[in-house]
């Protein structure tokens, strides 16, 4: 069975999360991904822990399956020549050095296109290739702060709060994938590659979606609402008799059904609550009523009642509860991976379900420099050459 991106070769000169997560997705889809790592230290996330298993960090493992790893000193002339040799027969380069770094090395887009007209270079930075912040380093946490995301995250009376995962990095990885696939499609028509200028800041701003629109269109300065929704009610966390759940009433018909199964059908006829905009306006009156009703039953009871009524809801699971959910198992969201050092390695699965070219793990997250010799031989280096490259600290 063919793979969706079979025949596409990616040089992954990125590290940490946004770039590596992007290239892992492309690798999952069938692309050959060559991960270029610093010849002395490798990807920083190899040291980010605990937890570690046989020297491999959980953080590194989460974003690097379906790749080959080679070490390379890109500051050496021989290292640059090797990089160019790889680029000559590759489709995409993904890099997240500081703005202008690859250009200073003589490995930027303009240089690479001279040896490969179809090359696509995806450059991921904190703030992009122009603007007053272009030379600043970009970390997910800083982007969450500067993009406004933290100002709208947290409880009303509390302080700003970051999201529990590096969400700016993850979103940037996804936008970069979209850009790369678009550039590959464009190349089919023109034969030419192009450069993608992707910034964490841009991606996080774009992902503010309706909150950004509320400000741009309505002039409303968004504030923290905790677990409430700025435009919909009731749409938040509630406490059942034995724990917490989310009830997300998305329209007026759902609210009528909610009022019915909650035992207060008259709520749907109340002039304060008949329409969503009125429920949002009278949120302070509505929510205490909903809270008192939902406390009367357990999470599991409400789950069945609300599911049967077609009202979106769900318990607030811990990570262990989520991974033990039979639906998660049925969706194959845990991948079992053969690894040379870690017996029974499990990784979060891919959400991309393709009927004719399904995602599969062809390569476990590679050991540091595991494929250096193999890759060098493919571009014409002999065993003796490789030995000399090691002596000269090129690899």
Short mmCIF file of the C-alpha atoms (twelve columns), coordinates in Angstrom:
data_MODEL
# 
_entry.id   MODEL 
# 
loop_
_atom_site.group_PDB 
_atom_site.id 
_atom_site.type_symbol 
_atom_site.label_atom_id 
_atom_site.label_alt_id 
_atom_site.label_comp_id 
_atom_site.label_asym_id 
_atom_site.label_seq_id 
_atom_site.Cartn_x 
_atom_site.Cartn_y 
_atom_site.Cartn_z 
_atom_site.pdbx_PDB_model_num 
ATOM 1   C CA . UNK A 1   0.000   0.000  0.000   1 
ATOM 2   C CA . UNK A 2   1.533   3.324  -1.074  1 
ATOM 3   C CA . UNK A 3   2.198   6.192  1.316   1 
ATOM 4   C CA . UNK A 4   0.663   9.621  0.662   1 
ATOM 5   C CA . UNK A 5   4.024   11.455 0.528   1 
ATOM 6   C CA . UNK A 6   6.133   8.573  -0.752  1 
ATOM 7   C CA . UNK A 7   9.031   9.906  -2.818  1 
ATOM 8   C CA . UNK A 8   9.171   13.255 -1.000  1 
ATOM 9   C CA . UNK A 9   12.420  13.895 0.874   1 
ATOM 10  C CA . UNK A 10  12.638  16.404 3.723   1 
ATOM 11  C CA . UNK A 11  15.807  17.786 5.278   1 
ATOM 12  C CA . UNK A 12  14.876  18.646 8.849   1 
ATOM 13  C CA . UNK A 13  17.368  21.210 10.117  1 
ATOM 14  C CA . UNK A 14  15.065  22.214 12.974  1 
ATOM 15  C CA . UNK A 15  15.026  21.351 16.637  1 
ATOM 16  C CA . UNK A 16  12.868  21.520 19.790  1 
ATOM 17  C CA . UNK A 17  9.153   21.314 18.832  1 
ATOM 18  C CA . UNK A 18  7.540   23.404 16.049  1 
ATOM 19  C CA . UNK A 19  9.861   22.213 13.270  1 
ATOM 20  C CA . UNK A 20  10.310  18.624 14.470  1 
ATOM 21  C CA . UNK A 21  6.558   18.169 15.040  1 
ATOM 22  C CA . UNK A 22  5.892   19.456 11.510  1 
ATOM 23  C CA . UNK A 23  8.418   17.086 9.947   1 
ATOM 24  C CA . UNK A 24  7.125   14.164 12.025  1 
ATOM 25  C CA . UNK A 25  3.668   14.716 10.530  1 
ATOM 26  C CA . UNK A 26  5.206   14.721 7.049   1 
ATOM 27  C CA . UNK A 27  7.147   11.575 7.964   1 
ATOM 28  C CA . UNK A 28  3.964   9.935  9.230   1 
ATOM 29  C CA . UNK A 29  2.444   10.664 5.822   1 
ATOM 30  C CA . UNK A 30  5.263   8.808  4.115   1 
ATOM 31  C CA . UNK A 31  7.970   11.380 3.406   1 
ATOM 32  C CA . UNK A 32  11.613  10.466 3.988   1 
ATOM 33  C CA . UNK A 33  12.846  12.802 6.728   1 
ATOM 34  C CA . UNK A 34  16.544  13.323 7.410   1 
ATOM 35  C CA . UNK A 35  17.018  14.995 10.788  1 
ATOM 36  C CA . UNK A 36  20.189  17.089 10.871  1 
ATOM 37  C CA . UNK A 37  21.578  17.360 14.415  1 
ATOM 38  C CA . UNK A 38  24.458  19.356 15.873  1 
ATOM 39  C CA . UNK A 39  27.600  17.252 15.708  1 
ATOM 40  C CA . UNK A 40  28.322  17.658 19.422  1 
ATOM 41  C CA . UNK A 41  25.030  18.151 21.243  1 
ATOM 42  C CA . UNK A 42  22.058  17.211 19.051  1 
ATOM 43  C CA . UNK A 43  18.465  18.362 19.461  1 
ATOM 44  C CA . UNK A 44  18.050  20.156 22.801  1 
ATOM 45  C CA . UNK A 45  14.988  18.102 23.661  1 
ATOM 46  C CA . UNK A 46  17.140  14.985 23.996  1 
ATOM 47  C CA . UNK A 47  18.103  16.451 27.376  1 
ATOM 48  C CA . UNK A 48  14.672  17.754 28.399  1 
ATOM 49  C CA . UNK A 49  13.458  15.610 31.268  1 
ATOM 50  C CA . UNK A 50  12.725  13.679 33.327  1 
ATOM 51  C CA . UNK A 51  11.252  11.344 32.362  1 
ATOM 52  C CA . UNK A 52  13.977  9.481  30.490  1 
ATOM 53  C CA . UNK A 53  13.876  5.841  29.369  1 
ATOM 54  C CA . UNK A 54  17.291  4.281  28.723  1 
ATOM 55  C CA . UNK A 55  18.690  7.754  28.078  1 
ATOM 56  C CA . UNK A 56  15.921  8.849  25.683  1 
ATOM 57  C CA . UNK A 57  13.710  11.744 26.852  1 
ATOM 58  C CA . UNK A 58  9.942   11.504 26.586  1 
ATOM 59  C CA . UNK A 59  9.934   15.024 25.119  1 
ATOM 60  C CA . UNK A 60  12.251  14.067 22.255  1 
ATOM 61  C CA . UNK A 61  10.335  10.855 21.574  1 
ATOM 62  C CA . UNK A 62  7.024   12.711 21.121  1 
ATOM 63  C CA . UNK A 63  8.077   14.612 17.977  1 
ATOM 64  C CA . UNK A 64  10.669  12.577 16.113  1 
ATOM 65  C CA . UNK A 65  9.344   9.234  14.871  1 
ATOM 66  C CA . UNK A 66  9.602   8.333  11.166  1 
ATOM 67  C CA . UNK A 67  12.944  10.135 10.744  1 
ATOM 68  C CA . UNK A 68  16.590  9.311  10.231  1 
ATOM 69  C CA . UNK A 69  19.192  11.152 12.316  1 
ATOM 70  C CA . UNK A 70  22.554  12.354 11.084  1 
ATOM 71  C CA . UNK A 71  25.033  14.643 12.806  1 
ATOM 72  C CA . UNK A 72  26.584  17.530 10.883  1 
ATOM 73  C CA . UNK A 73  28.731  20.555 11.643  1 
ATOM 74  C CA . UNK A 74  27.119  23.262 9.506   1 
ATOM 75  C CA . UNK A 75  29.837  25.768 10.415  1 
ATOM 76  C CA . UNK A 76  32.480  23.713 8.619   1 
ATOM 77  C CA . UNK A 77  32.970  23.978 4.872   1 
ATOM 78  C CA . UNK A 78  32.761  20.198 4.468   1 
ATOM 79  C CA . UNK A 79  29.543  20.166 6.477   1 
ATOM 80  C CA . UNK A 80  28.033  22.817 4.213   1 
ATOM 81  C CA . UNK A 81  28.978  20.815 1.127   1 
ATOM 82  C CA . UNK A 82  27.293  17.728 2.569   1 
ATOM 83  C CA . UNK A 83  24.165  19.772 3.300   1 
ATOM 84  C CA . UNK A 84  24.123  21.059 -0.282  1 
ATOM 85  C CA . UNK A 85  24.587  17.530 -1.624  1 
ATOM 86  C CA . UNK A 86  21.536  16.442 0.349   1 
ATOM 87  C CA . UNK A 87  19.529  19.491 -0.745  1 
ATOM 88  C CA . UNK A 88  20.299  18.847 -4.402  1 
ATOM 89  C CA . UNK A 89  18.094  15.746 -4.369  1 
ATOM 90  C CA . UNK A 90  15.580  16.799 -1.721  1 
ATOM 91  C CA . UNK A 91  12.182  18.472 -1.928  1 
ATOM 92  C CA . UNK A 92  11.968  20.481 1.275   1 
ATOM 93  C CA . UNK A 93  14.234  21.998 3.901   1 
ATOM 94  C CA . UNK A 94  12.683  22.867 7.272   1 
ATOM 95  C CA . UNK A 95  14.784  25.091 9.530   1 
ATOM 96  C CA . UNK A 96  14.246  27.180 12.643  1 
ATOM 97  C CA . UNK A 97  17.534  29.007 13.131  1 
ATOM 98  C CA . UNK A 98  17.340  32.676 14.084  1 
ATOM 99  C CA . UNK A 99  16.437  34.972 11.183  1 
ATOM 100 C CA . UNK A 100 19.258  35.158 8.633   1 
ATOM 101 C CA . UNK A 101 21.429  32.406 10.185  1 
ATOM 102 C CA . UNK A 102 21.126  29.949 7.299   1 
ATOM 103 C CA . UNK A 103 21.815  32.779 4.831   1 
ATOM 104 C CA . UNK A 104 25.013  33.695 6.687   1 
ATOM 105 C CA . UNK A 105 26.113  30.072 6.368   1 
ATOM 106 C CA . UNK A 106 25.561  30.239 2.607   1 
ATOM 107 C CA . UNK A 107 22.693  27.764 2.892   1 
ATOM 108 C CA . UNK A 108 19.671  30.045 2.502   1 
ATOM 109 C CA . UNK A 109 16.908  29.688 -0.071  1 
ATOM 110 C CA . UNK A 110 18.621  31.735 -2.802  1 
ATOM 111 C CA . UNK A 111 21.782  29.647 -2.526  1 
ATOM 112 C CA . UNK A 112 19.940  26.324 -2.446  1 
ATOM 113 C CA . UNK A 113 17.703  27.154 -5.427  1 
ATOM 114 C CA . UNK A 114 20.818  27.548 -7.562  1 
ATOM 115 C CA . UNK A 115 21.492  23.839 -7.101  1 
ATOM 116 C CA . UNK A 116 17.853  22.728 -6.956  1 
ATOM 117 C CA . UNK A 117 15.253  24.952 -8.646  1 
ATOM 118 C CA . UNK A 118 12.396  23.013 -7.038  1 
ATOM 119 C CA . UNK A 119 13.628  23.235 -3.449  1 
ATOM 120 C CA . UNK A 120 11.126  24.476 -0.861  1 
ATOM 121 C CA . UNK A 121 12.614  26.084 2.239   1 
ATOM 122 C CA . UNK A 122 10.308  26.469 5.235   1 
ATOM 123 C CA . UNK A 123 11.832  28.943 7.688   1 
ATOM 124 C CA . UNK A 124 10.255  28.932 11.146  1 
ATOM 125 C CA . UNK A 125 11.123  31.820 13.469  1 
ATOM 126 C CA . UNK A 126 9.597   33.487 16.484  1 
ATOM 127 C CA . UNK A 127 8.596   36.709 14.744  1 
ATOM 128 C CA . UNK A 128 9.208   36.285 11.013  1 
ATOM 129 C CA . UNK A 129 11.779  37.571 8.537   1 
ATOM 130 C CA . UNK A 130 10.801  41.238 8.746   1 
ATOM 131 C CA . UNK A 131 9.496   43.696 11.319  1 
ATOM 132 C CA . UNK A 132 11.114  45.227 14.414  1 
ATOM 133 C CA . UNK A 133 11.162  41.903 16.318  1 
ATOM 134 C CA . UNK A 134 12.677  39.794 13.531  1 
ATOM 135 C CA . UNK A 135 16.003  39.276 15.305  1 
ATOM 136 C CA . UNK A 136 14.507  38.294 18.661  1 
ATOM 137 C CA . UNK A 137 14.480  34.637 19.747  1 
ATOM 138 C CA . UNK A 138 11.004  33.129 19.830  1 
ATOM 139 C CA . UNK A 139 9.923   30.705 22.522  1 
ATOM 140 C CA . UNK A 140 6.404   29.342 22.826  1 
ATOM 141 C CA . UNK A 141 5.895   30.855 26.290  1 
ATOM 142 C CA . UNK A 142 6.935   34.318 25.089  1 
ATOM 143 C CA . UNK A 143 4.642   34.026 22.077  1 
ATOM 144 C CA . UNK A 144 1.699   33.006 24.259  1 
ATOM 145 C CA . UNK A 145 2.342   36.173 26.273  1 
ATOM 146 C CA . UNK A 146 2.879   38.637 23.413  1 
ATOM 147 C CA . UNK A 147 0.105   37.297 21.151  1 
ATOM 148 C CA . UNK A 148 -2.583  38.068 23.721  1 
ATOM 149 C CA . UNK A 149 -3.353  34.397 24.349  1 
ATOM 150 C CA . UNK A 150 -2.364  34.507 28.020  1 
ATOM 151 C CA . UNK A 151 -4.447  37.638 28.600  1 
ATOM 152 C CA . UNK A 152 -7.607  35.657 27.754  1 
ATOM 153 C CA . UNK A 153 -6.578  32.427 29.511  1 
ATOM 154 C CA . UNK A 154 -7.313  31.875 33.199  1 
ATOM 155 C CA . UNK A 155 -9.998  32.672 35.739  1 
ATOM 156 C CA . UNK A 156 -11.775 36.029 35.728  1 
ATOM 157 C CA . UNK A 157 -10.288 37.094 39.027  1 
ATOM 158 C CA . UNK A 158 -6.962  35.355 38.537  1 
ATOM 159 C CA . UNK A 159 -3.815  36.241 36.644  1 
ATOM 160 C CA . UNK A 160 -2.946  35.435 33.030  1 
ATOM 161 C CA . UNK A 161 -2.210  31.763 32.398  1 
ATOM 162 C CA . UNK A 162 -0.375  29.835 29.710  1 
ATOM 163 C CA . UNK A 163 -1.968  26.848 27.988  1 
ATOM 164 C CA . UNK A 164 -0.920  23.463 29.376  1 
ATOM 165 C CA . UNK A 165 1.036   22.481 26.237  1 
ATOM 166 C CA . UNK A 166 3.294   24.521 23.938  1 
ATOM 167 C CA . UNK A 167 0.297   25.402 21.803  1 
ATOM 168 C CA . UNK A 168 2.017   28.126 19.722  1 
ATOM 169 C CA . UNK A 169 4.643   25.579 18.657  1 
ATOM 170 C CA . UNK A 170 1.998   22.973 17.812  1 
ATOM 171 C CA . UNK A 171 -0.105  25.420 15.775  1 
ATOM 172 C CA . UNK A 172 3.008   26.638 13.952  1 
ATOM 173 C CA . UNK A 173 3.871   23.039 13.080  1 
ATOM 174 C CA . UNK A 174 0.411   22.564 11.557  1 
ATOM 175 C CA . UNK A 175 0.477   25.838 9.588   1 
ATOM 176 C CA . UNK A 176 3.957   24.949 8.315   1 
ATOM 177 C CA . UNK A 177 2.702   21.558 7.107   1 
ATOM 178 C CA . UNK A 178 -0.129  23.272 5.244   1 
ATOM 179 C CA . UNK A 179 2.322   25.713 3.663   1 
ATOM 180 C CA . UNK A 180 4.726   22.964 2.614   1 
ATOM 181 C CA . UNK A 181 2.002   20.834 1.046   1 
ATOM 182 C CA . UNK A 182 0.679   23.914 -0.784  1 
ATOM 183 C CA . UNK A 183 4.161   24.713 -2.106  1 
ATOM 184 C CA . UNK A 184 4.611   21.108 -3.302  1 
ATOM 185 C CA . UNK A 185 1.290   21.347 -5.157  1 
ATOM 186 C CA . UNK A 186 2.297   24.698 -6.700  1 
ATOM 187 C CA . UNK A 187 5.596   23.190 -7.826  1 
ATOM 188 C CA . UNK A 188 3.726   20.547 -9.838  1 
ATOM 189 C CA . UNK A 189 2.394   23.409 -11.998 1 
ATOM 190 C CA . UNK A 190 5.489   25.635 -12.193 1 
ATOM 191 C CA . UNK A 191 8.486   23.408 -11.512 1 
ATOM 192 C CA . UNK A 192 9.728   26.003 -9.043  1 
ATOM 193 C CA . UNK A 193 10.066  25.852 -5.301  1 
ATOM 194 C CA . UNK A 194 9.703   28.770 -2.916  1 
ATOM 195 C CA . UNK A 195 10.462  29.958 0.591   1 
ATOM 196 C CA . UNK A 196 7.936   29.885 3.421   1 
ATOM 197 C CA . UNK A 197 8.269   32.574 6.077   1 
ATOM 198 C CA . UNK A 198 6.391   31.136 9.089   1 
ATOM 199 C CA . UNK A 199 6.426   32.800 12.498  1 
ATOM 200 C CA . UNK A 200 5.111   31.549 15.828  1 
ATOM 201 C CA . UNK A 201 3.655   35.001 16.508  1 
ATOM 202 C CA . UNK A 202 1.687   35.074 13.238  1 
ATOM 203 C CA . UNK A 203 0.384   31.553 13.747  1 
ATOM 204 C CA . UNK A 204 -0.791  32.219 17.286  1 
ATOM 205 C CA . UNK A 205 -2.514  35.485 16.283  1 
ATOM 206 C CA . UNK A 206 -4.319  33.727 13.419  1 
ATOM 207 C CA . UNK A 207 -5.437  31.063 15.881  1 
ATOM 208 C CA . UNK A 208 -7.197  33.585 18.137  1 
ATOM 209 C CA . UNK A 209 -10.067 33.233 15.608  1 
ATOM 210 C CA . UNK A 210 -13.356 34.570 17.060  1 
ATOM 211 C CA . UNK A 211 -11.633 36.345 19.960  1 
ATOM 212 C CA . UNK A 212 -9.553  38.360 17.495  1 
ATOM 213 C CA . UNK A 213 -12.670 39.014 15.422  1 
ATOM 214 C CA . UNK A 214 -14.599 40.207 18.484  1 
ATOM 215 C CA . UNK A 215 -11.968 42.919 18.879  1 
ATOM 216 C CA . UNK A 216 -11.423 43.779 15.206  1 
ATOM 217 C CA . UNK A 217 -15.108 43.845 14.296  1 
ATOM 218 C CA . UNK A 218 -16.781 44.788 17.555  1 
ATOM 219 C CA . UNK A 219 -14.078 46.818 19.274  1 
ATOM 220 C CA . UNK A 220 -14.394 44.542 22.325  1 
ATOM 221 C CA . UNK A 221 -11.253 44.083 24.411  1 
ATOM 222 C CA . UNK A 222 -11.493 40.371 25.333  1 
ATOM 223 C CA . UNK A 223 -10.991 39.415 28.957  1 
ATOM 224 C CA . UNK A 224 -10.419 36.207 30.862  1 
ATOM 225 C CA . UNK A 225 -13.578 34.181 31.285  1 
ATOM 226 C CA . UNK A 226 -12.120 31.105 32.941  1 
ATOM 227 C CA . UNK A 227 -14.069 28.157 31.582  1 
ATOM 228 C CA . UNK A 228 -16.885 30.245 30.137  1 
ATOM 229 C CA . UNK A 229 -17.337 31.048 26.442  1 
ATOM 230 C CA . UNK A 230 -17.460 34.715 25.394  1 
ATOM 231 C CA . UNK A 231 -20.288 34.216 22.881  1 
ATOM 232 C CA . UNK A 232 -22.281 31.185 24.073  1 
ATOM 233 C CA . UNK A 233 -24.082 30.148 27.290  1 
ATOM 234 C CA . UNK A 234 -24.320 27.718 28.994  1 
ATOM 235 C CA . UNK A 235 -20.987 26.524 27.639  1 
ATOM 236 C CA . UNK A 236 -18.550 25.759 30.465  1 
ATOM 237 C CA . UNK A 237 -17.439 23.497 33.306  1 
ATOM 238 C CA . UNK A 238 -20.032 22.358 35.814  1 
ATOM 239 C CA . UNK A 239 -19.766 20.201 38.917  1 
ATOM 240 C CA . UNK A 240 -21.782 16.985 39.064  1 
ATOM 241 C CA . UNK A 241 -22.248 15.115 42.341  1 
ATOM 242 C CA . UNK A 242 -18.944 13.256 41.919  1 
ATOM 243 C CA . UNK A 243 -16.720 15.432 39.719  1 
ATOM 244 C CA . UNK A 244 -16.551 17.938 36.892  1 
ATOM 245 C CA . UNK A 245 -17.864 17.881 33.347  1 
ATOM 246 C CA . UNK A 246 -18.232 20.282 30.444  1 
ATOM 247 C CA . UNK A 247 -21.681 21.055 29.066  1 
ATOM 248 C CA . UNK A 248 -21.606 22.876 25.717  1 
ATOM 249 C CA . UNK A 249 -25.077 24.049 24.694  1 
ATOM 250 C CA . UNK A 250 -24.438 25.403 21.208  1 
ATOM 251 C CA . UNK A 251 -27.848 26.621 20.043  1 
ATOM 252 C CA . UNK A 252 -31.413 27.367 21.115  1 
ATOM 253 C CA . UNK A 253 -32.775 23.926 20.248  1 
ATOM 254 C CA . UNK A 254 -30.100 22.278 22.364  1 
ATOM 255 C CA . UNK A 255 -30.986 24.582 25.238  1 
ATOM 256 C CA . UNK A 256 -34.641 23.521 25.026  1 
ATOM 257 C CA . UNK A 257 -33.591 19.877 25.241  1 
ATOM 258 C CA . UNK A 258 -31.189 20.642 28.072  1 
ATOM 259 C CA . UNK A 259 -33.918 22.374 30.066  1 
ATOM 260 C CA . UNK A 260 -36.198 19.396 29.458  1 
ATOM 261 C CA . UNK A 261 -33.780 16.661 30.586  1 
ATOM 262 C CA . UNK A 262 -32.553 18.781 33.494  1 
ATOM 263 C CA . UNK A 263 -36.078 18.896 34.837  1 
ATOM 264 C CA . UNK A 264 -36.830 22.592 34.267  1 
ATOM 265 C CA . UNK A 265 -38.464 22.908 30.825  1 
ATOM 266 C CA . UNK A 266 -39.742 26.360 31.786  1 
ATOM 267 C CA . UNK A 267 -36.173 27.686 31.542  1 
ATOM 268 C CA . UNK A 268 -36.393 27.563 27.745  1 
ATOM 269 C CA . UNK A 269 -39.472 29.783 27.801  1 
ATOM 270 C CA . UNK A 270 -38.016 32.321 30.239  1 
ATOM 271 C CA . UNK A 271 -37.684 35.678 28.442  1 
ATOM 272 C CA . UNK A 272 -34.113 36.008 29.764  1 
ATOM 273 C CA . UNK A 273 -32.977 32.711 28.237  1 
ATOM 274 C CA . UNK A 274 -35.001 32.085 25.038  1 
ATOM 275 C CA . UNK A 275 -32.137 33.027 22.704  1 
ATOM 276 C CA . UNK A 276 -28.392 32.573 22.975  1 
ATOM 277 C CA . UNK A 277 -27.661 36.318 22.956  1 
ATOM 278 C CA . UNK A 278 -30.081 36.717 25.877  1 
ATOM 279 C CA . UNK A 279 -28.477 33.826 27.753  1 
ATOM 280 C CA . UNK A 280 -25.070 35.456 27.311  1 
ATOM 281 C CA . UNK A 281 -26.503 38.785 28.514  1 
ATOM 282 C CA . UNK A 282 -28.090 37.111 31.552  1 
ATOM 283 C CA . UNK A 283 -25.270 34.653 32.178  1 
ATOM 284 C CA . UNK A 284 -24.966 35.652 35.848  1 
ATOM 285 C CA . UNK A 285 -28.578 34.581 36.434  1 
ATOM 286 C CA . UNK A 286 -28.554 31.444 34.275  1 
ATOM 287 C CA . UNK A 287 -25.374 29.725 35.423  1 
ATOM 288 C CA . UNK A 288 -26.290 29.324 39.140  1 
ATOM 289 C CA . UNK A 289 -29.537 27.644 38.063  1 
ATOM 290 C CA . UNK A 290 -27.646 25.224 35.804  1 
ATOM 291 C CA . UNK A 291 -25.121 24.527 38.562  1 
ATOM 292 C CA . UNK A 292 -27.826 23.570 41.051  1 
ATOM 293 C CA . UNK A 293 -29.427 21.202 38.529  1 
ATOM 294 C CA . UNK A 294 -26.213 19.466 37.465  1 
ATOM 295 C CA . UNK A 295 -25.099 18.798 41.032  1 
ATOM 296 C CA . UNK A 296 -28.042 16.448 41.468  1 
ATOM 297 C CA . UNK A 297 -26.538 13.585 39.443  1 
ATOM 298 C CA . UNK A 298 -23.180 11.925 38.808  1 
ATOM 299 C CA . UNK A 299 -20.908 12.525 35.804  1 
ATOM 300 C CA . UNK A 300 -21.782 9.178  34.270  1 
ATOM 301 C CA . UNK A 301 -25.514 9.744  34.729  1 
ATOM 302 C CA . UNK A 302 -25.309 13.125 33.033  1 
ATOM 303 C CA . UNK A 303 -23.134 11.679 30.270  1 
ATOM 304 C CA . UNK A 304 -25.857 9.194  29.305  1 
ATOM 305 C CA . UNK A 305 -28.733 11.671 29.733  1 
ATOM 306 C CA . UNK A 306 -27.072 14.431 27.712  1 
ATOM 307 C CA . UNK A 307 -25.751 12.066 25.032  1 
ATOM 308 C CA . UNK A 308 -29.233 10.638 24.557  1 
ATOM 309 C CA . UNK A 309 -30.590 14.185 24.213  1 
ATOM 310 C CA . UNK A 310 -27.936 15.155 21.652  1 
ATOM 311 C CA . UNK A 311 -26.346 17.774 23.888  1 
ATOM 312 C CA . UNK A 312 -22.535 18.049 23.649  1 
ATOM 313 C CA . UNK A 313 -20.867 17.177 26.948  1 
ATOM 314 C CA . UNK A 314 -17.904 15.337 28.389  1 
ATOM 315 C CA . UNK A 315 -16.199 14.558 31.685  1 
ATOM 316 C CA . UNK A 316 -12.942 16.336 32.504  1 
ATOM 317 C CA . UNK A 317 -10.514 13.432 32.242  1 
ATOM 318 C CA . UNK A 318 -7.029  13.137 33.602  1 
ATOM 319 C CA . UNK A 319 -4.431  12.069 31.031  1 
ATOM 320 C CA . UNK A 320 -4.521  8.513  32.382  1 
ATOM 321 C CA . UNK A 321 -8.328  8.435  32.185  1 
ATOM 322 C CA . UNK A 322 -8.164  9.701  28.607  1 
ATOM 323 C CA . UNK A 323 -5.647  7.072  27.478  1 
ATOM 324 C CA . UNK A 324 -7.729  4.334  29.117  1 
ATOM 325 C CA . UNK A 325 -10.911 5.443  27.389  1 
ATOM 326 C CA . UNK A 326 -12.162 2.650  25.062  1 
ATOM 327 C CA . UNK A 327 -12.925 5.199  22.347  1 
ATOM 328 C CA . UNK A 328 -9.307  6.416  22.349  1 
ATOM 329 C CA . UNK A 329 -8.182  2.813  22.003  1 
ATOM 330 C CA . UNK A 330 -10.648 2.202  19.168  1 
ATOM 331 C CA . UNK A 331 -9.318  5.263  17.324  1 
ATOM 332 C CA . UNK A 332 -5.751  3.877  17.602  1 
ATOM 333 C CA . UNK A 333 -4.485  6.994  19.346  1 
ATOM 334 C CA . UNK A 334 -1.766  4.992  21.067  1 
ATOM 335 C CA . UNK A 335 0.967   3.747  18.734  1 
ATOM 336 C CA . UNK A 336 3.195   0.849  19.743  1 
ATOM 337 C CA . UNK A 337 6.690   1.395  18.394  1 
ATOM 338 C CA . UNK A 338 9.644   -0.979 18.057  1 
ATOM 339 C CA . UNK A 339 12.660  0.823  19.518  1 
ATOM 340 C CA . UNK A 340 16.224  -0.486 19.866  1 
ATOM 341 C CA . UNK A 341 16.548  0.637  23.502  1 
ATOM 342 C CA . UNK A 342 12.986  0.891  24.827  1 
ATOM 343 C CA . UNK A 343 10.846  -2.202 25.047  1 
ATOM 344 C CA . UNK A 344 7.106   -1.601 24.594  1 
ATOM 345 C CA . UNK A 345 7.458   2.078  23.645  1 
ATOM 346 C CA . UNK A 346 4.078   3.778  23.245  1 
ATOM 347 C CA . UNK A 347 3.540   7.149  21.559  1 
ATOM 348 C CA . UNK A 348 0.472   9.289  20.917  1 
ATOM 349 C CA . UNK A 349 -1.007  8.252  17.585  1 
ATOM 350 C CA . UNK A 350 -1.713  10.280 14.475  1 
ATOM 351 C CA . UNK A 351 -5.144  11.910 14.063  1 
ATOM 352 C CA . UNK A 352 -4.839  11.675 10.259  1 
ATOM 353 C CA . UNK A 353 -6.857  8.664  9.131   1 
ATOM 354 C CA . UNK A 354 -6.324  8.011  5.406   1 
ATOM 355 C CA . UNK A 355 -8.274  5.121  3.909   1 
ATOM 356 C CA . UNK A 356 -5.823  4.201  1.134   1 
ATOM 357 C CA . UNK A 357 -2.466  5.339  2.545   1 
ATOM 358 C CA . UNK A 358 -2.743  5.005  6.329   1 
ATOM 359 C CA . UNK A 359 -0.157  6.427  8.699   1 
ATOM 360 C CA . UNK A 360 2.276   3.876  10.080  1 
ATOM 361 C CA . UNK A 361 5.494   3.934  12.071  1 
ATOM 362 C CA . UNK A 362 8.346   2.919  9.778   1 
ATOM 363 C CA . UNK A 363 11.112  4.267  11.995  1 
ATOM 364 C CA . UNK A 364 11.218  4.759  15.755  1 
ATOM 365 C CA . UNK A 365 12.492  8.139  17.009  1 
ATOM 366 C CA . UNK A 366 16.120  7.760  15.939  1 
ATOM 367 C CA . UNK A 367 19.077  7.517  18.257  1 
ATOM 368 C CA . UNK A 368 21.483  10.446 18.081  1 
ATOM 369 C CA . UNK A 369 23.316  10.233 14.744  1 
ATOM 370 C CA . UNK A 370 21.967  6.722  14.136  1 
ATOM 371 C CA . UNK A 371 21.894  7.058  10.342  1 
ATOM 372 C CA . UNK A 372 24.866  9.371  9.697   1 
ATOM 373 C CA . UNK A 373 26.984  6.767  7.925   1 
ATOM 374 C CA . UNK A 374 24.065  5.360  5.932   1 
ATOM 375 C CA . UNK A 375 23.063  8.803  4.615   1 
ATOM 376 C CA . UNK A 376 26.612  9.819  3.758   1 
ATOM 377 C CA . UNK A 377 27.129  6.644  1.754   1 
ATOM 378 C CA . UNK A 378 23.981  7.455  -0.230  1 
ATOM 379 C CA . UNK A 379 25.569  10.727 -1.397  1 
ATOM 380 C CA . UNK A 380 28.880  9.079  -2.331  1 
ATOM 381 C CA . UNK A 381 31.061  9.046  0.789   1 
ATOM 382 C CA . UNK A 382 33.217  5.992  1.480   1 
ATOM 383 C CA . UNK A 383 33.980  4.391  4.850   1 
ATOM 384 C CA . UNK A 384 37.373  6.097  4.780   1 
ATOM 385 C CA . UNK A 385 35.745  9.456  3.994   1 
ATOM 386 C CA . UNK A 386 33.342  9.032  6.900   1 
ATOM 387 C CA . UNK A 387 36.192  8.150  9.245   1 
ATOM 388 C CA . UNK A 388 38.007  11.353 8.230   1 
ATOM 389 C CA . UNK A 389 34.843  13.438 8.661   1 
ATOM 390 C CA . UNK A 390 34.657  12.209 12.253  1 
ATOM 391 C CA . UNK A 391 38.294  13.014 12.877  1 
ATOM 392 C CA . UNK A 392 37.779  16.520 11.494  1 
ATOM 393 C CA . UNK A 393 34.627  17.011 13.593  1 
ATOM 394 C CA . UNK A 394 32.394  17.490 10.560  1 
ATOM 395 C CA . UNK A 395 30.061  14.779 11.877  1 
# 
